[in-house]
Amino acid sequence: NAAHLPKVPKTKVFATFSQAIEALKKVGIHSIVQSELYAEQTKNEELSSYAQDNHMGYKFVPGNSDVFVGKIDVELLQNIPVVSVHSTALVGWGRVAKRLFDIVISMLLLVVLSPLFLLIALYLYLFDHGDVIFKQSRLTRFNTSFNIYKFRTIKHTYNNMLPEEGFAKMGKPQLAKKYRENGDFLPRDPRFGHFGSFLRKTSLDELPQLLNILKGDISLVGPRALVHRELDNYAYKNLILSVKSGLTGLAQISGRKDIQFEERRRLDLYYVQNWSFWLDITIIAKTAVQVVGRVFNGKAD
């Protein structure tokens, strides 16, 4: 079918099936790609049999190929090829290996970084009286709610308040609109003290999420954990929520708050559909380099 042929230079198009078979006999080819299956099964069998008899490779494009995203498996069901379509490449043993990796690394980091945990907790408790840990309901795999853990970065006066309430209390209600328009972010948010700003700039406020990882709420690497209110206007949310959210991800190492919302979502989608263990390792390595750089030179993304 000429309408379904890929755009290949100098491609010959034949009007009938028999003409195509005759042409194949005259040229030296090593593989046949059938761009669309014939309605008559005998023609499909004749073409595949010809390829087998002449020691050629044979491939065909299944119908509705536009829906094939993520990972694809092909298996035989009663000698009939069946295509299994997965929304993400993170399936099977890959998911098991990723979970084991999360457990080992999170336990190791919790032990190694325990002195830093203690120092941050003591500072928050002694010099900015209030809760040490901030909890917020977020979404992870299969639209499951969980409480995400972070070191509190907001001054205790405005803790446990909605941004609108906090800005109103400090007499700056106009900042609430800017905060929402900028994707829930202000470059110099007055609700944060100096130490809280330092924790956020260096991403050290995220360290308690290692407990979330150990519990299995999230993974070391994955899409950003969504807030419930974001779902209404979030396209492809079910695809993104087909894997666990992550402590870090492609969006975080690509500019964090400097990139637009649509770009962050595109990066999350790419990760879900193209996951690999090597991609996780690359993201973790880049995250570590960026965090160390921000801690020692005070650079904020």
mmCIF file of C-alpha atoms in Angstrom, residues 15 24 31 39-40 52 63-64 68 73 80 90 98 115 138 187-188 198 200 209 226-227 242 249 261 271 294 297:
data_model
loop_
_atom_site.group_PDB
_atom_site.id
_atom_site.type_symbol
_atom_site.label_atom_id
_atom_site.label_comp_id
_atom_site.label_asym_id
_atom_site.label_seq_id
_atom_site.Cartn_x
_atom_site.Cartn_y
_atom_site.Cartn_z
ATOM 1 C CA ALA A 15 0.282 -1.878 -8.088
ATOM 2 C CA LEU A 24 11.597 -9.516 -5.260
ATOM 3 C CA SER A 31 14.832 -8.238 4.489
ATOM 4 C CA ALA A 39 -7.058 -8.168 4.455
ATOM 5 C CA GLU A 40 -6.551 -11.564 2.790
ATOM 6 C CA GLN A 52 11.497 -17.770 4.915
ATOM 7 C CA GLY A 63 -2.347 -1.803 12.950
ATOM 8 C CA ASN A 64 -2.872 1.078 15.397
ATOM 9 C CA PHE A 68 2.607 1.812 20.907
ATOM 10 C CA ASP A 73 6.732 -7.266 23.878
ATOM 11 C CA ILE A 80 -0.486 -16.023 16.445
ATOM 12 C CA LEU A 90 9.809 0.070 33.676
ATOM 13 C CA LYS A 98 15.039 -0.605 40.655
ATOM 14 C CA PRO A 115 25.161 13.493 61.280
ATOM 15 C CA ARG A 138 1.403 14.109 47.191
ATOM 16 C CA PRO A 187 12.618 33.686 43.681
ATOM 17 C CA ARG A 188 12.713 35.527 47.024
ATOM 18 C CA PHE A 198 19.821 27.767 52.133
ATOM 19 C CA ARG A 200 15.995 24.920 49.481
ATOM 20 C CA GLN A 209 12.549 11.818 51.386
ATOM 21 C CA LEU A 226 2.364 15.797 41.952
ATOM 22 C CA VAL A 227 0.198 17.860 44.282
ATOM 23 C CA SER A 242 2.200 4.686 35.953
ATOM 24 C CA GLY A 249 14.548 13.273 37.870
ATOM 25 C CA PHE A 261 5.852 23.703 33.413
ATOM 26 C CA TYR A 271 11.525 9.326 31.507
ATOM 27 C CA ARG A 294 25.254 24.384 45.320
ATOM 28 C CA ASN A 297 29.422 27.782 46.234
#
